[in-house]
mmCIF file of C-alpha atoms in Angstrom:
data_model
loop_
_atom_site.group_PDB
_atom_site.id
_atom_site.type_symbol
_atom_site.label_atom_id
_atom_site.label_comp_id
_atom_site.label_asym_id
_atom_site.label_seq_id
_atom_site.Cartn_x
_atom_site.Cartn_y
_atom_site.Cartn_z
ATOM 1 C CA MET M 1174 90.601 77.523 109.925
ATOM 2 C CA VAL M 1175 94.085 76.543 111.056
ATOM 3 C CA GLY M 1176 96.890 78.896 110.464
ATOM 4 C CA MET M 1177 100.467 78.296 109.293
ATOM 5 C CA LEU M 1178 103.419 80.595 109.918
ATOM 6 C CA LEU M 1179 106.475 80.363 107.585
ATOM 7 C CA TRP M 1180 109.740 82.218 107.459
ATOM 8 C CA LYS M 1181 110.517 83.675 104.110
ATOM 9 C CA GLY M 1182 113.848 84.959 102.907
ATOM 10 C CA PRO M 1183 114.376 88.305 101.074
ATOM 11 C CA GLN M 1184 114.192 88.172 97.304
ATOM 12 C CA ASP M 1185 117.215 89.206 95.341
ATOM 13 C CA GLY M 1186 116.785 92.461 93.414
ATOM 14 C CA GLY M 1187 113.516 93.512 94.913
ATOM 15 C CA ARG M 1188 111.617 94.465 97.990
ATOM 16 C CA ARG M 1189 108.814 92.389 99.630
ATOM 17 C CA ARG M 1190 106.419 92.996 102.438
ATOM 18 C CA SER M 1191 107.610 91.948 105.839
ATOM 19 C CA VAL M 1192 104.338 90.100 106.522
ATOM 20 C CA THR M 1193 101.893 88.535 104.028
ATOM 21 C CA VAL M 1194 98.767 86.476 104.721
ATOM 22 C CA ARG M 1195 96.949 84.361 102.181
ATOM 23 C CA GLU M 1196 94.742 81.322 101.951
ATOM 24 C CA VAL M 1197 96.429 78.186 100.694
ATOM 25 C CA SER M 1198 95.211 74.619 100.077
ATOM 26 C CA LEU M 1199 97.382 71.650 101.228
ATOM 27 C CA LEU M 1200 96.169 68.139 100.299
ATOM 28 C CA HIS M 1201 92.759 69.808 99.700
ATOM 29 C CA MET M 1202 92.600 71.210 103.154
ATOM 30 C CA ARG M 1203 92.464 75.067 103.569
ATOM 31 C CA PHE M 1204 94.865 76.945 105.720
ATOM 32 C CA LEU M 1205 95.515 80.673 106.383
ATOM 33 C CA GLN M 1206 99.232 81.072 105.775
ATOM 34 C CA ALA M 1207 101.263 83.962 107.215
ATOM 35 C CA GLU M 1208 104.722 84.466 105.721
ATOM 36 C CA VAL M 1209 107.156 86.425 107.749
ATOM 37 C CA LEU M 1210 110.242 87.998 106.162
ATOM 38 C CA ARG M 1211 113.489 86.973 107.837
ATOM 39 C CA GLY M 1212 116.866 87.693 106.519
ATOM 40 C CA PRO M 1213 120.261 86.371 107.820
ATOM 41 C CA LYS M 1214 120.882 89.618 109.748
ATOM 42 C CA THR M 1215 117.343 90.543 110.721
ATOM 43 C CA PRO M 1216 117.392 91.738 114.415
ATOM 44 C CA GLU M 1217 115.423 89.700 116.942
ATOM 45 C CA THR M 1218 113.464 92.732 117.925
ATOM 46 C CA VAL M 1219 112.319 93.203 114.407
ATOM 47 C CA LEU M 1220 111.351 89.571 114.139
ATOM 48 C CA ARG M 1221 109.246 89.842 117.284
ATOM 49 C CA ARG M 1222 107.370 92.737 115.868
ATOM 50 C CA ARG M 1223 106.768 91.006 112.575
ATOM 51 C CA VAL M 1224 105.586 87.811 114.310
ATOM 52 C CA ALA M 1225 103.229 89.900 116.413
ATOM 53 C CA ALA M 1226 101.793 91.629 113.274
ATOM 54 C CA ALA M 1227 101.362 88.247 111.632
ATOM 55 C CA GLY M 1228 99.571 86.852 114.668
ATOM 56 C CA LYS M 1229 97.238 89.782 114.867
ATOM 57 C CA ARG M 1230 96.257 89.355 111.232
ATOM 58 C CA LEU M 1231 95.603 85.685 111.632
ATOM 59 C CA ARG M 1232 93.538 86.233 114.697
ATOM 60 C CA ARG M 1233 91.469 88.890 113.054
ATOM 61 C CA GLN M 1234 90.507 86.367 110.398
ATOM 62 C CA GLY M 1235 89.365 83.858 112.977
ATOM 63 C CA VAL M 1236 92.429 81.611 113.456
ATOM 64 C CA THR M 1237 93.081 80.425 116.972
ATOM 65 C CA ARG M 1238 95.525 77.507 116.265
ATOM 66 C CA VAL M 1239 98.679 77.682 114.206
ATOM 67 C CA ILE M 1240 101.417 75.363 112.806
ATOM 68 C CA LEU M 1241 104.777 76.903 113.748
ATOM 69 C CA PRO M 1242 108.169 76.860 112.051
ATOM 70 C CA GLU M 1243 110.743 74.453 113.295
ATOM 71 C CA GLY M 1244 112.614 75.691 116.356
ATOM 72 C CA PHE M 1245 110.217 78.625 116.711
ATOM 73 C CA ALA M 1246 111.240 80.950 119.613
ATOM 74 C CA PHE M 1247 108.475 83.620 119.463
ATOM 75 C CA GLY M 1248 105.548 81.727 120.957
ATOM 76 C CA ALA M 1249 104.925 84.465 123.578
ATOM 77 C CA GLN M 1250 104.140 87.023 120.766
ATOM 78 C CA LEU M 1251 101.571 84.698 119.264
ATOM 79 C CA ALA M 1252 100.093 83.791 122.663
ATOM 80 C CA ARG M 1253 99.340 87.470 123.308
ATOM 81 C CA CYS M 1254 97.470 87.491 119.996
ATOM 82 C CA GLY M 1255 95.277 84.586 121.237
ATOM 83 C CA LEU M 1256 97.042 81.947 119.110
ATOM 84 C CA ARG M 1257 98.199 78.578 120.281
ATOM 85 C CA PRO M 1258 100.242 75.823 118.536
ATOM 86 C CA VAL M 1259 98.272 72.995 117.034
ATOM 87 C CA SER M 1260 98.141 70.168 119.585
ATOM 88 C CA THR M 1261 99.871 66.894 118.817
ATOM 89 C CA LEU M 1262 98.250 64.889 121.706
ATOM 90 C CA ALA M 1263 95.642 63.151 119.550
ATOM 91 C CA LEU M 1264 98.222 62.145 117.013
ATOM 92 C CA ARG M 1265 100.591 60.851 119.730
ATOM 93 C CA ARG M 1266 97.884 58.696 121.174
ATOM 94 C CA GLU M 1267 96.743 57.399 117.784
ATOM 95 C CA LEU M 1268 100.359 56.362 117.145
ATOM 96 C CA ALA M 1269 100.895 54.753 120.602
ATOM 97 C CA ALA M 1270 100.786 51.082 119.761
ATOM 98 C CA ASP M 1271 103.107 51.492 116.765
ATOM 99 C CA TRP M 1272 105.299 53.805 118.810
ATOM 100 C CA VAL M 1273 105.668 51.079 121.402
ATOM 101 C CA ARG M 1274 106.851 48.628 118.763
ATOM 102 C CA TRP M 1275 109.230 51.145 117.277
ATOM 103 C CA LEU M 1276 110.794 51.963 120.649
ATOM 104 C CA LEU M 1277 111.280 48.282 121.546
ATOM 105 C CA ALA M 1278 112.943 47.610 118.234
ATOM 106 C CA GLU M 1279 115.218 50.570 118.808
ATOM 107 C CA LYS M 1280 116.158 49.054 122.174
ATOM 108 C CA GLY M 1281 116.787 45.687 120.557
ATOM 109 C CA LEU M 1282 113.972 44.078 122.431
ATOM 110 C CA SER M 1283 111.496 41.437 121.157
ATOM 111 C CA ALA M 1284 108.112 43.035 120.652
ATOM 112 C CA ALA M 1285 106.141 39.714 120.963
ATOM 113 C CA GLY M 1286 107.563 38.778 124.381
ATOM 114 C CA ALA M 1287 107.741 42.241 125.812
ATOM 115 C CA ARG M 1288 105.615 43.189 128.743
ATOM 116 C CA VAL M 1289 103.665 46.408 127.947
ATOM 117 C CA ALA M 1290 102.105 48.376 130.787
ATOM 118 C CA VAL M 1291 99.468 51.050 130.240
ATOM 119 C CA THR M 1292 98.247 53.520 132.882
ATOM 120 C CA ALA M 1293 95.474 56.034 132.563
ATOM 121 C CA ALA M 1294 93.327 58.099 134.886
ATOM 122 C CA GLN M 1295 90.091 56.934 133.176
ATOM 123 C CA LEU M 1296 89.011 54.625 130.406
ATOM 124 C CA THR M 1297 88.542 56.664 127.233
ATOM 125 C CA GLY M 1298 88.116 55.684 123.671
ATOM 126 C CA GLU M 1299 91.812 56.394 123.038
ATOM 127 C CA VAL M 1300 92.816 54.183 125.889
ATOM 128 C CA ALA M 1301 90.606 51.355 124.826
ATOM 129 C CA ARG M 1302 91.830 51.464 121.217
ATOM 130 C CA THR M 1303 95.483 51.501 122.303
ATOM 131 C CA VAL M 1304 95.012 48.609 124.751
ATOM 132 C CA THR M 1305 93.183 46.598 122.052
ATOM 133 C CA GLU M 1306 95.945 47.144 119.518
ATOM 134 C CA LEU M 1307 98.620 46.289 122.065
ATOM 135 C CA THR M 1308 96.932 43.035 123.215
ATOM 136 C CA LEU M 1309 96.793 41.922 119.578
ATOM 137 C CA ARG M 1310 100.523 42.504 119.179
ATOM 138 C CA HIS M 1311 102.023 41.670 122.486
ATOM 139 C CA ARG M 1312 101.694 38.622 124.650
ATOM 140 C CA TYR M 1313 101.778 40.403 128.038
ATOM 141 C CA VAL M 1314 99.741 43.637 128.478
ATOM 142 C CA LEU M 1315 99.160 45.220 131.895
ATOM 143 C CA LEU M 1316 96.457 47.779 132.484
ATOM 144 C CA ASP M 1317 96.294 50.095 135.476
ATOM 145 C CA LEU M 1318 92.958 52.015 135.708
ATOM 146 C CA PRO M 1319 91.061 53.303 138.765
ATOM 147 C CA CYS M 1320 87.919 51.800 137.363
ATOM 148 C CA GLY M 1321 86.211 50.562 134.233
ATOM 149 C CA GLY M 1322 88.765 48.061 133.020
ATOM 150 C CA GLU M 1323 86.763 44.870 133.777
ATOM 151 C CA GLU M 1324 84.388 45.372 130.840
ATOM 152 C CA LEU M 1325 87.305 45.975 128.506
ATOM 153 C CA CYS M 1326 88.960 42.810 129.593
ATOM 154 C CA ARG M 1327 85.741 40.770 128.989
ATOM 155 C CA GLN M 1328 85.340 42.398 125.606
ATOM 156 C CA LEU M 1329 88.918 41.522 124.567
ATOM 157 C CA ARG M 1330 88.508 37.924 125.678
ATOM 158 C CA ARG M 1331 85.098 37.627 123.999
ATOM 159 C CA GLU M 1332 85.986 39.236 120.589
ATOM 160 C CA TYR M 1333 89.675 38.361 120.260
ATOM 161 C CA GLY M 1334 90.415 35.596 122.678
ATOM 162 C CA VAL M 1335 93.174 37.636 124.369
ATOM 163 C CA SER M 1336 93.598 38.648 127.896
ATOM 164 C CA LEU M 1337 95.429 41.339 129.865
ATOM 165 C CA LEU M 1338 96.450 41.748 133.545
ATOM 166 C CA LEU M 1339 94.196 44.284 135.244
ATOM 167 C CA GLY M 1340 95.407 46.198 138.298
ATOM 168 C CA PRO M 1341 99.066 45.316 138.289
ATOM 169 C CA ALA M 1342 101.268 46.163 141.288
ATOM 170 C CA ARG M 1343 103.643 49.174 141.064
ATOM 171 C CA GLU M 1344 106.593 46.643 140.846
ATOM 172 C CA GLN M 1345 104.963 44.983 137.820
ATOM 173 C CA LEU M 1346 104.515 48.364 136.068
ATOM 174 C CA GLU M 1347 108.139 49.336 136.798
ATOM 175 C CA GLY M 1348 109.320 45.984 135.567
ATOM 176 C CA ALA M 1349 107.648 46.118 132.136
ATOM 177 C CA GLU M 1350 109.780 46.607 129.065
ATOM 178 C CA ALA M 1351 107.400 49.391 127.868
ATOM 179 C CA LEU M 1352 105.422 51.781 129.983
ATOM 180 C CA VAL M 1353 102.613 53.868 128.319
ATOM 181 C CA LEU M 1354 101.364 56.772 130.369
ATOM 182 C CA PHE M 1355 98.185 58.476 129.313
ATOM 183 C CA ASP M 1356 98.441 60.719 132.430
ATOM 184 C CA GLN M 1357 101.266 61.726 134.654
ATOM 185 C CA ARG M 1358 102.362 59.336 137.380
ATOM 186 C CA THR M 1359 104.681 60.710 139.988
ATOM 187 C CA ASP M 1360 104.807 57.390 141.906
ATOM 188 C CA LEU M 1361 106.593 55.451 139.142
ATOM 189 C CA ALA M 1362 110.346 55.524 138.663
ATOM 190 C CA ARG M 1363 109.955 55.467 134.891
ATOM 191 C CA LYS M 1364 113.152 53.531 134.336
ATOM 192 C CA ASN M 1365 111.559 51.159 131.893
ATOM 193 C CA PRO M 1366 113.567 50.608 128.676
ATOM 194 C CA ALA M 1367 110.701 52.302 126.658
ATOM 195 C CA VAL M 1368 108.486 55.033 128.177
ATOM 196 C CA LEU M 1369 105.741 56.868 126.329
ATOM 197 C CA ALA M 1370 104.439 59.980 128.124
ATOM 198 C CA LEU M 1371 101.353 60.565 125.883
ATOM 199 C CA TYR M 1372 100.359 63.655 127.909
ATOM 200 C CA ASP M 1373 103.686 65.469 127.183
ATOM 201 C CA GLU M 1374 103.809 67.345 123.871
ATOM 202 C CA THR M 1375 107.407 68.281 124.400
ATOM 203 C CA ALA M 1376 108.521 64.677 124.208
ATOM 204 C CA PRO M 1377 110.258 63.921 120.855
ATOM 205 C CA LEU M 1378 108.297 61.699 118.389
ATOM 206 C CA PRO M 1379 109.811 59.062 116.155
ATOM 207 C CA PRO M 1380 110.607 60.067 112.572
ATOM 208 C CA LEU M 1381 107.154 60.313 110.768
ATOM 209 C CA SER M 1382 106.757 59.877 107.049
ATOM 210 C CA LEU M 1383 104.040 59.798 104.381
ATOM 211 C CA PRO M 1384 103.904 58.120 101.044
ATOM 212 C CA PRO M 1385 106.312 59.817 98.609
ATOM 213 C CA ALA M 1386 103.377 61.342 96.530
ATOM 214 C CA LEU M 1387 102.153 63.100 99.649
ATOM 215 C CA GLU M 1388 105.620 63.955 101.064
ATOM 216 C CA GLU M 1389 106.478 66.078 98.009
ATOM 217 C CA ARG M 1390 103.460 68.174 98.555
ATOM 218 C CA LEU M 1391 104.222 69.253 102.097
ATOM 219 C CA PRO M 1392 105.853 72.672 102.732
ATOM 220 C CA ALA M 1393 109.325 72.589 104.295
ATOM 221 C CA GLY M 1394 110.278 74.309 107.544
ATOM 222 C CA LEU M 1395 107.226 73.647 109.621
ATOM 223 C CA GLU M 1396 107.003 71.595 112.794
ATOM 224 C CA ARG M 1397 106.200 68.264 111.333
ATOM 225 C CA PRO M 1398 104.126 66.676 114.167
ATOM 226 C CA GLN M 1399 101.937 69.828 114.252
ATOM 227 C CA LEU M 1400 101.405 69.701 110.424
ATOM 228 C CA LEU M 1401 100.523 66.045 110.346
ATOM 229 C CA ALA M 1402 98.277 66.388 113.387
ATOM 230 C CA ALA M 1403 96.294 69.179 111.674
ATOM 231 C CA LEU M 1404 96.077 67.169 108.429
ATOM 232 C CA ARG M 1405 95.026 64.016 110.307
ATOM 233 C CA GLU M 1406 92.366 65.930 112.287
ATOM 234 C CA GLY M 1407 91.141 67.525 109.062
ATOM 235 C CA GLY M 1408 90.597 64.055 107.577
ATOM 236 C CA VAL M 1409 92.848 64.481 104.612
ATOM 237 C CA LEU M 1410 95.197 61.805 105.904
ATOM 238 C CA ARG M 1411 93.736 58.376 106.264
ATOM 239 C CA PRO M 1412 94.729 55.639 108.743
ATOM 240 C CA GLY M 1413 97.794 53.880 107.367
ATOM 241 C CA GLN M 1414 99.293 56.884 105.644
ATOM 242 C CA ILE M 1415 101.605 57.970 108.540
ATOM 243 C CA SER M 1416 104.496 55.626 109.067
ATOM 244 C CA LEU M 1417 107.070 55.557 111.852
ATOM 245 C CA GLY M 1418 110.731 55.400 110.837
ATOM 246 C CA ALA M 1419 112.585 56.205 107.626
ATOM 247 C CA ALA M 1420 110.290 56.624 104.631
ATOM 248 C CA ALA M 1421 112.176 54.223 102.402
ATOM 249 C CA SER M 1422 112.438 51.381 104.989
ATOM 250 C CA PRO M 1423 110.157 48.378 104.434
ATOM 251 C CA ALA M 1424 110.161 47.992 108.216
ATOM 252 C CA ALA M 1425 108.974 51.549 108.646
ATOM 253 C CA ARG M 1426 106.260 51.140 106.081
ATOM 254 C CA GLY M 1427 104.873 48.279 108.194
ATOM 255 C CA LEU M 1428 104.573 50.548 111.301
ATOM 256 C CA THR M 1429 101.500 52.466 110.445
ATOM 257 C CA PHE M 1430 98.428 53.478 112.385
#
């Protein structure tokens, strides 16, 4: 089970426990939720002790991954308890093709005519899916792989009638309007107008939104990418329910994965 850690303020006119742990259901997915009491004047040393106590209780009940509060500064206390933040890598890679389009639009560049370069250490299902989506949306797609790209090229030409440039030179990668990196590349200048480092969980994501009926059921104060990644992994969010951009924007509703 995935854990959630939330800050809770003191209640007026009464006392409450510094740490409470309970099972909750969010969009029909079960989580173990730890609530940590934090007032406006709670000392940092006290918060560290409370976070550590919450982490120990979550770990004792089998939790190894946790969704953190926004701007959380006590990750070391949870790490010592054997807890790690929910990974957003799968979500980032699933969003990659829409993310490229969103970034190009933010830069005022035409998506259809833009050159999109993709580099990866190996051909995985995530790479193949992203490249396929990109070739269906963009006229010029460049793919840099050590091996295994030939069959993907043949498949795209056979099934969709589209082609991509396999094995581009470094100058071509650096000249593309968008550069998608599944793995780190120290040999590239990364001065492209749009760069997606899909291996870096610290890189900021675009605004992510759900349909209003789902949005109103999400708890406030949590790291949103971690929360959506957990819900997507749990299967309670379907493809097409996460949008990039403002929730009310028609353009944003069109940018779905």
